[in-house]
Every structure is written in C-alpha cells, then in structure tokens.
PDB file of C-alpha atoms in Angstrom:
ATOM      1  CA  MET A  18      -9.787  -9.285  33.083  1.00 91.00           C
ATOM      2  CA  LEU A  19     -10.328 -10.504  29.530  1.00 95.00           C
ATOM      3  CA  ARG A  20      -7.932  -9.964  26.650  1.00 97.00           C
ATOM      4  CA  LEU A  21     -10.302  -8.997  23.839  1.00 98.00           C
ATOM      5  CA  GLY A  22      -8.944  -9.565  20.333  1.00 98.00           C
ATOM      6  CA  ILE A  23     -10.793  -7.284  17.951  1.00 98.00           C
ATOM      7  CA  ASP A  24     -10.669  -7.140  14.163  1.00 98.00           C
ATOM      8  CA  ILE A  25     -10.953  -3.643  12.682  1.00 98.00           C
ATOM      9  CA  ASP A  26     -12.570  -3.621   9.225  1.00 97.00           C
ATOM     10  CA  GLY A  27     -16.199  -4.747   9.179  1.00 97.00           C
ATOM     11  CA  THR A  28     -16.089  -5.216  12.950  1.00 98.00           C
ATOM     12  CA  ILE A  29     -15.405  -1.804  14.516  1.00 98.00           C
ATOM     13  CA  THR A  30     -15.766  -0.047  11.184  1.00 98.00           C
ATOM     14  CA  ASP A  31     -19.159  -0.186   9.522  1.00 97.00           C
ATOM     15  CA  PRO A  32     -19.231  -3.269   7.250  1.00 96.00           C
ATOM     16  CA  GLN A  33     -20.989  -1.196   4.567  1.00 97.00           C
ATOM     17  CA  THR A  34     -17.971   1.123   4.246  1.00 97.00           C
ATOM     18  CA  PHE A  35     -16.684  -0.276   0.941  1.00 97.00           C
ATOM     19  CA  VAL A  36     -19.996  -0.136  -0.985  1.00 97.00           C
ATOM     20  CA  PRO A  37     -19.919   3.487  -2.271  1.00 97.00           C
ATOM     21  CA  TYR A  38     -16.231   3.186  -3.267  1.00 97.00           C
ATOM     22  CA  LEU A  39     -16.879  -0.046  -5.168  1.00 97.00           C
ATOM     23  CA  ASN A  40     -19.870   1.441  -6.955  1.00 97.00           C
ATOM     24  CA  LYS A  41     -18.008   4.576  -8.001  1.00 97.00           C
ATOM     25  CA  SER A  42     -14.788   2.825  -9.056  1.00 97.00           C
ATOM     26  CA  PHE A  43     -16.372  -0.097 -10.895  1.00 96.00           C
ATOM     27  CA  ASN A  44     -19.479   1.692 -12.175  1.00 96.00           C
ATOM     28  CA  LYS A  45     -21.788  -0.638 -10.219  1.00 96.00           C
ATOM     29  CA  SER A  46     -24.969  -0.142  -8.226  1.00 97.00           C
ATOM     30  CA  LEU A  47     -24.271  -2.680  -5.508  1.00 97.00           C
ATOM     31  CA  THR A  48     -26.075  -2.649  -2.188  1.00 97.00           C
ATOM     32  CA  TYR A  49     -24.603  -3.938   1.052  1.00 97.00           C
ATOM     33  CA  ASN A  50     -26.670  -7.123   0.648  1.00 97.00           C
ATOM     34  CA  ASP A  51     -25.005  -7.751  -2.724  1.00 97.00           C
ATOM     35  CA  LEU A  52     -21.723  -8.300  -0.878  1.00 96.00           C
ATOM     36  CA  ASN A  53     -22.600 -11.936  -0.273  1.00 96.00           C
ATOM     37  CA  GLN A  54     -18.990 -13.130  -0.524  1.00 94.00           C
ATOM     38  CA  TYR A  55     -15.950 -11.883   1.350  1.00 95.00           C
ATOM     39  CA  ASP A  56     -13.865 -12.209  -1.817  1.00 94.00           C
ATOM     40  CA  LEU A  57     -14.693  -9.019  -3.699  1.00 96.00           C
ATOM     41  CA  THR A  58     -13.055 -10.291  -6.910  1.00 96.00           C
ATOM     42  CA  LYS A  59     -16.003 -12.680  -7.215  1.00 95.00           C
ATOM     43  CA  VAL A  60     -18.595 -10.005  -6.397  1.00 95.00           C
ATOM     44  CA  LEU A  61     -17.064  -7.614  -8.942  1.00 96.00           C
ATOM     45  CA  ASN A  62     -15.994 -10.273 -11.467  1.00 95.00           C
ATOM     46  CA  ILE A  63     -12.435  -8.891 -11.657  1.00 96.00           C
ATOM     47  CA  THR A  64      -8.971 -10.431 -11.407  1.00 97.00           C
ATOM     48  CA  GLU A  65      -6.958 -10.600  -8.219  1.00 96.00           C
ATOM     49  CA  ALA A  66      -4.398  -8.237  -9.796  1.00 97.00           C
ATOM     50  CA  ASP A  67      -7.098  -5.684 -10.667  1.00 97.00           C
ATOM     51  CA  PHE A  68      -8.474  -5.902  -7.143  1.00 96.00           C
ATOM     52  CA  TRP A  69      -5.083  -5.280  -5.505  1.00 95.00           C
ATOM     53  CA  ASN A  70      -4.315  -2.409  -7.858  1.00 97.00           C
ATOM     54  CA  TRP A  71      -7.611  -0.865  -6.778  1.00 97.00           C
ATOM     55  CA  MET A  72      -6.884  -1.576  -3.083  1.00 96.00           C
ATOM     56  CA  ASP A  73      -3.432   0.012  -3.346  1.00 96.00           C
ATOM     57  CA  GLU A  74      -5.087   3.202  -4.558  1.00 96.00           C
ATOM     58  CA  PHE A  75      -8.261   3.294  -2.439  1.00 97.00           C
ATOM     59  CA  GLU A  76      -7.489   1.368   0.756  1.00 96.00           C
ATOM     60  CA  PRO A  77      -5.857   4.366   2.510  1.00 97.00           C
ATOM     61  CA  ILE A  78      -8.806   6.631   1.619  1.00 97.00           C
ATOM     62  CA  ILE A  79     -11.429   4.078   2.651  1.00 97.00           C
ATOM     63  CA  TYR A  80      -9.738   3.326   5.979  1.00 97.00           C
ATOM     64  CA  LYS A  81      -9.230   7.008   6.726  1.00 97.00           C
ATOM     65  CA  GLU A  82     -12.912   7.818   6.100  1.00 97.00           C
ATOM     66  CA  ALA A  83     -14.513   4.619   7.452  1.00 98.00           C
ATOM     67  CA  PRO A  84     -17.420   5.277   9.829  1.00 98.00           C
ATOM     68  CA  ILE A  85     -17.344   3.488  13.152  1.00 98.00           C
ATOM     69  CA  ALA A  86     -19.842   0.643  13.570  1.00 98.00           C
ATOM     70  CA  ASN A  87     -23.005   1.398  15.541  1.00 97.00           C
ATOM     71  CA  HIS A  88     -22.497   1.189  19.313  1.00 98.00           C
ATOM     72  CA  ALA A  89     -18.844   0.065  18.961  1.00 98.00           C
ATOM     73  CA  LYS A  90     -17.415   3.121  20.722  1.00 98.00           C
ATOM     74  CA  LYS A  91     -19.998   2.994  23.522  1.00 98.00           C
ATOM     75  CA  VAL A  92     -19.303  -0.696  24.240  1.00 98.00           C
ATOM     76  CA  LEU A  93     -15.524  -0.436  23.960  1.00 98.00           C
ATOM     77  CA  ASP A  94     -15.519   2.635  26.225  1.00 97.00           C
ATOM     78  CA  GLU A  95     -17.409   0.584  28.827  1.00 96.00           C
ATOM     79  CA  TRP A  96     -14.843  -2.213  28.567  1.00 97.00           C
ATOM     80  CA  LYS A  97     -11.592  -0.212  28.361  1.00 97.00           C
ATOM     81  CA  ASN A  98     -11.006  -0.124  32.128  1.00 95.00           C
ATOM     82  CA  GLN A  99     -12.270  -3.657  32.712  1.00 94.00           C
ATOM     83  CA  HIS A 100     -10.563  -5.578  29.889  1.00 96.00           C
ATOM     84  CA  GLN A 101      -7.591  -5.294  27.533  1.00 97.00           C
ATOM     85  CA  LEU A 102      -8.576  -4.057  24.039  1.00 98.00           C
ATOM     86  CA  LEU A 103      -6.177  -5.601  21.505  1.00 98.00           C
ATOM     87  CA  PHE A 104      -6.917  -4.808  17.865  1.00 98.00           C
ATOM     88  CA  ILE A 105      -5.585  -7.397  15.408  1.00 98.00           C
ATOM     89  CA  SER A 106      -6.140  -6.606  11.745  1.00 97.00           C
ATOM     90  CA  ALA A 107      -5.215  -8.039   8.350  1.00 96.00           C
ATOM     91  CA  ARG A 108      -4.362  -4.489   7.264  1.00 96.00           C
ATOM     92  CA  ARG A 109      -0.891  -4.112   5.820  1.00 95.00           C
ATOM     93  CA  LYS A 110       1.884  -2.361   7.773  1.00 95.00           C
ATOM     94  CA  HIS A 111       2.054   0.671   5.463  1.00 95.00           C
ATOM     95  CA  LEU A 112      -1.441   1.583   6.742  1.00 97.00           C
ATOM     96  CA  GLU A 113      -0.240   1.959  10.340  1.00 97.00           C
ATOM     97  CA  ASP A 114      -0.312   5.790  10.467  1.00 98.00           C
ATOM     98  CA  ILE A 115      -3.789   5.900   8.887  1.00 98.00           C
ATOM     99  CA  THR A 116      -4.987   3.302  11.394  1.00 98.00           C
ATOM    100  CA  TYR A 117      -3.614   5.101  14.464  1.00 98.00           C
ATOM    101  CA  ASN A 118      -5.003   8.410  13.195  1.00 98.00           C
ATOM    102  CA  TRP A 119      -8.436   6.817  12.681  1.00 98.00           C
ATOM    103  CA  PHE A 120      -8.447   5.607  16.300  1.00 98.00           C
ATOM    104  CA  LYS A 121      -7.429   9.093  17.455  1.00 98.00           C
ATOM    105  CA  GLU A 122     -10.035  10.884  15.306  1.00 97.00           C
ATOM    106  CA  ASN A 123     -12.770   8.521  16.546  1.00 97.00           C
ATOM    107  CA  ASP A 124     -11.559   8.873  20.145  1.00 97.00           C
ATOM    108  CA  LEU A 125     -11.379   5.084  20.367  1.00 98.00           C
ATOM    109  CA  TYR A 126      -9.227   3.649  23.144  1.00 97.00           C
ATOM    110  CA  TYR A 127      -6.832   0.748  22.571  1.00 98.00           C
ATOM    111  CA  HIS A 128      -4.224  -1.095  24.596  1.00 98.00           C
ATOM    112  CA  HIS A 129      -2.549  -2.532  21.488  1.00 98.00           C
ATOM    113  CA  ILE A 130      -2.927  -2.412  17.697  1.00 98.00           C
ATOM    114  CA  GLU A 131      -1.294  -4.993  15.454  1.00 97.00           C
ATOM    115  CA  LEU A 132      -1.463  -4.920  11.661  1.00 97.00           C
ATOM    116  CA  ILE A 133      -0.431  -8.381  10.535  1.00 96.00           C
ATOM    117  CA  GLY A 134      -0.878  -8.025   6.761  1.00 92.00           C
ATOM    118  CA  THR A 135      -2.643 -11.383   6.417  1.00 88.00           C
ATOM    119  CA  HIS A 136      -6.041 -12.835   7.199  1.00 85.00           C
ATOM    120  CA  ASN A 137      -4.401 -15.680   9.132  1.00 90.00           C
ATOM    121  CA  LYS A 138      -4.699 -14.366  12.675  1.00 96.00           C
ATOM    122  CA  LEU A 139      -4.002 -17.653  14.499  1.00 96.00           C
ATOM    123  CA  GLU A 140      -0.437 -16.771  15.531  1.00 97.00           C
ATOM    124  CA  ALA A 141      -1.404 -13.249  16.671  1.00 97.00           C
ATOM    125  CA  VAL A 142      -4.283 -14.643  18.748  1.00 97.00           C
ATOM    126  CA  LYS A 143      -1.903 -17.106  20.414  1.00 97.00           C
ATOM    127  CA  LYS A 144       0.910 -14.569  20.929  1.00 97.00           C
ATOM    128  CA  ASN A 145      -1.475 -12.056  22.522  1.00 97.00           C
ATOM    129  CA  ASN A 146      -3.182 -14.701  24.691  1.00 98.00           C
ATOM    130  CA  ILE A 147      -6.643 -13.627  23.505  1.00 98.00           C
ATOM    131  CA  SER A 148      -9.682 -14.641  25.616  1.00 97.00           C
ATOM    132  CA  ILE A 149     -12.420 -13.768  23.078  1.00 98.00           C
ATOM    133  CA  PHE A 150     -12.076 -12.618  19.478  1.00 98.00           C
ATOM    134  CA  PHE A 151     -14.408 -10.303  17.502  1.00 98.00           C
ATOM    135  CA  GLU A 152     -14.482 -10.862  13.734  1.00 98.00           C
ATOM    136  CA  ASP A 153     -16.548 -10.456  10.557  1.00 98.00           C
ATOM    137  CA  LYS A 154     -14.719 -12.960   8.310  1.00 97.00           C
ATOM    138  CA  HIS A 155     -16.379 -16.368   8.549  1.00 97.00           C
ATOM    139  CA  ASP A 156     -13.372 -18.642   8.045  1.00 96.00           C
ATOM    140  CA  ASN A 157     -11.252 -16.574  10.462  1.00 97.00           C
ATOM    141  CA  ALA A 158     -13.931 -16.858  13.139  1.00 98.00           C
ATOM    142  CA  CYS A 159     -14.191 -20.629  12.710  1.00 98.00           C
ATOM    143  CA  MET A 160     -10.416 -21.217  12.619  1.00 97.00           C
ATOM    144  CA  ILE A 161      -9.717 -19.032  15.653  1.00 98.00           C
ATOM    145  CA  SER A 162     -12.460 -20.659  17.705  1.00 98.00           C
ATOM    146  CA  GLU A 163     -11.497 -24.213  16.773  1.00 97.00           C
ATOM    147  CA  GLU A 164      -7.704 -23.778  16.915  1.00 97.00           C
ATOM    148  CA  HIS A 165      -7.579 -21.837  20.188  1.00 97.00           C
ATOM    149  CA  ASN A 166     -10.775 -23.104  21.828  1.00 97.00           C
ATOM    150  CA  ILE A 167     -12.007 -19.589  22.606  1.00 97.00           C
ATOM    151  CA  PRO A 168     -15.338 -17.928  21.856  1.00 97.00           C
ATOM    152  CA  VAL A 169     -15.444 -15.814  18.717  1.00 98.00           C
ATOM    153  CA  ILE A 170     -18.103 -13.167  18.238  1.00 98.00           C
ATOM    154  CA  LEU A 171     -19.018 -13.097  14.538  1.00 98.00           C
ATOM    155  CA  PHE A 172     -20.720  -9.900  13.394  1.00 98.00           C
ATOM    156  CA  ASN A 173     -23.549 -10.865  11.062  1.00 98.00           C
ATOM    157  CA  THR A 174     -22.989  -9.688   7.461  1.00 98.00           C
ATOM    158  CA  PRO A 175     -24.239 -10.809   4.027  1.00 98.00           C
ATOM    159  CA  TYR A 176     -20.759 -12.262   3.318  1.00 97.00           C
ATOM    160  CA  ASN A 177     -20.483 -14.582   6.351  1.00 97.00           C
ATOM    161  CA  GLN A 178     -23.677 -16.647   6.247  1.00 97.00           C
ATOM    162  CA  ASP A 179     -22.149 -20.148   6.172  1.00 97.00           C
ATOM    163  CA  SER A 180     -22.831 -22.383   9.164  1.00 97.00           C
ATOM    164  CA  ILE A 181     -20.739 -21.834  12.281  1.00 97.00           C
ATOM    165  CA  PRO A 182     -19.264 -24.199  14.892  1.00 96.00           C
ATOM    166  CA  LYS A 183     -20.346 -24.205  18.523  1.00 95.00           C
ATOM    167  CA  GLY A 184     -17.629 -21.778  19.697  1.00 96.00           C
ATOM    168  CA  VAL A 185     -18.675 -19.024  17.274  1.00 98.00           C
ATOM    169  CA  VAL A 186     -21.484 -16.703  18.369  1.00 98.00           C
ATOM    170  CA  ARG A 187     -23.305 -14.710  15.693  1.00 98.00           C
ATOM    171  CA  VAL A 188     -24.453 -11.205  16.717  1.00 98.00           C
ATOM    172  CA  ASP A 189     -26.094  -8.358  14.814  1.00 98.00           C
ATOM    173  CA  ASN A 190     -24.412  -5.460  16.615  1.00 98.00           C
ATOM    174  CA  TRP A 191     -22.099  -4.362  19.411  1.00 98.00           C
ATOM    175  CA  LEU A 192     -24.886  -4.225  22.001  1.00 98.00           C
ATOM    176  CA  GLU A 193     -25.611  -7.931  21.419  1.00 98.00           C
ATOM    177  CA  ALA A 194     -21.882  -8.644  21.582  1.00 98.00           C
ATOM    178  CA  LYS A 195     -21.629  -6.780  24.889  1.00 97.00           C
ATOM    179  CA  ASN A 196     -24.544  -8.691  26.408  1.00 97.00           C
ATOM    180  CA  TRP A 197     -23.099 -12.060  25.370  1.00 97.00           C
ATOM    181  CA  VAL A 198     -19.580 -11.241  26.607  1.00 96.00           C
ATOM    182  CA  ASN A 199     -20.780  -9.794  29.913  1.00 93.00           C
ATOM    183  CA  GLN A 200     -22.971 -12.851  30.614  1.00 93.00           C
ATOM    184  CA  TRP A 201     -20.167 -15.244  29.634  1.00 91.00           C
ATOM    185  CA  TYR A 202     -17.650 -13.349  31.792  1.00 87.00           C
ATOM    186  CA  ASP A 203     -20.028 -13.239  34.793  1.00 82.00           C
ATOM    187  CA  VAL A 204     -20.483 -17.026  34.628  1.00 79.00           C
ATOM    188  CA  LYS A 205     -16.739 -17.596  34.126  1.00 72.00           C
ATOM    189  CA  ILE A 206     -15.695 -15.611  37.230  1.00 66.00           C
ATOM    190  CA  LEU A 207     -18.325 -17.094  39.569  1.00 57.00           C
TER     191      LEU A 207
END
C-alpha cells in the first residue's frame, strides 16, 4: 500500500480555476497559458499586499467553486481501497470548512486532509511518511523529490516549465499519473 501525498489546488482542482476570477477582478483578458509564473503578483504586476488582500476576499469563493481536474475523481476512486489518499495543501487553516465541503460536494474520498498554510511541504511529507507526491508547483516538486528521495508527479502547467530532476515525473493528466504510478508500484512489489 502506498501513502499518496496529494496537493489540492492545480492538482485535483483544475489549474485553470483562477483565470476568470483574475480577469474579472483585475480587468484583464488573461488565458491559462498567460499564467507562465506561479507567482501571480508578477503575472498581474501588483504588490504582494494587493495580492493577499485579493486572496483574502476571493480565495474562499474560488476554492468553493473550483472544478475538479479531469479524471482526478476516477483515478482516486480506483486507488482509495488500494492506497492511502493524504491531501497536503498550502491552503490556510481558516479554509478548512470550505475544503472539507468541497471534498463532500465532489464526492471525493480522502483518508486525511492537512492544510499547512505554507508552500513548504517537506515536514508534512516526512511526518505522513509519503511514498509518492502529486504537485503542480515546480519548486515544491523538486524539493520534495530531492529531500525525501521519493517520486513526485508534476502536473504539466504553463507555470511549471523549468527543468526537473530525475525523481520528478511530468504528466499531462490524471490518467498519465495513474499509468506511471501503477507501473512503478507493480515493479516495486515484484
């Protein structure tokens, strides 16, 4: 049995989720491909303070309404009886109720959800003894893989195109992730 560490935003939620909210709030006409940096202050050319003021107002709405990523539910439903599904997110603690409700509304199974309030997931990965991590943030994927010597599945987005180390596997969707994990697990248990 694997202990699967899974990020939430941009990994099990559709990575395009933020685009319409950004366009409406900042009077932009951005496309998903315009989000070529994880740091939205640089994409929007706004201050950190302005960004967090906006997040304080819109983050609960965005997370409540976020669509689930293609095939994520199907794959996670296949794995829920075979592996442990541990969701580890940089979301802040005050978003806990919204997060649990989102999982309930999307009928998405979990063994554990942890909102750590920071992008540094190294301690949570160690504490939860994660076997494989699923992520969309480039530097997180690289750090987790290198620090803990585990595979990290990096979901391909416009904002994570930098080169990746050997332990990070880039995939385009959950079906590719499933195929890689199942093959890796089959080899590991032989």
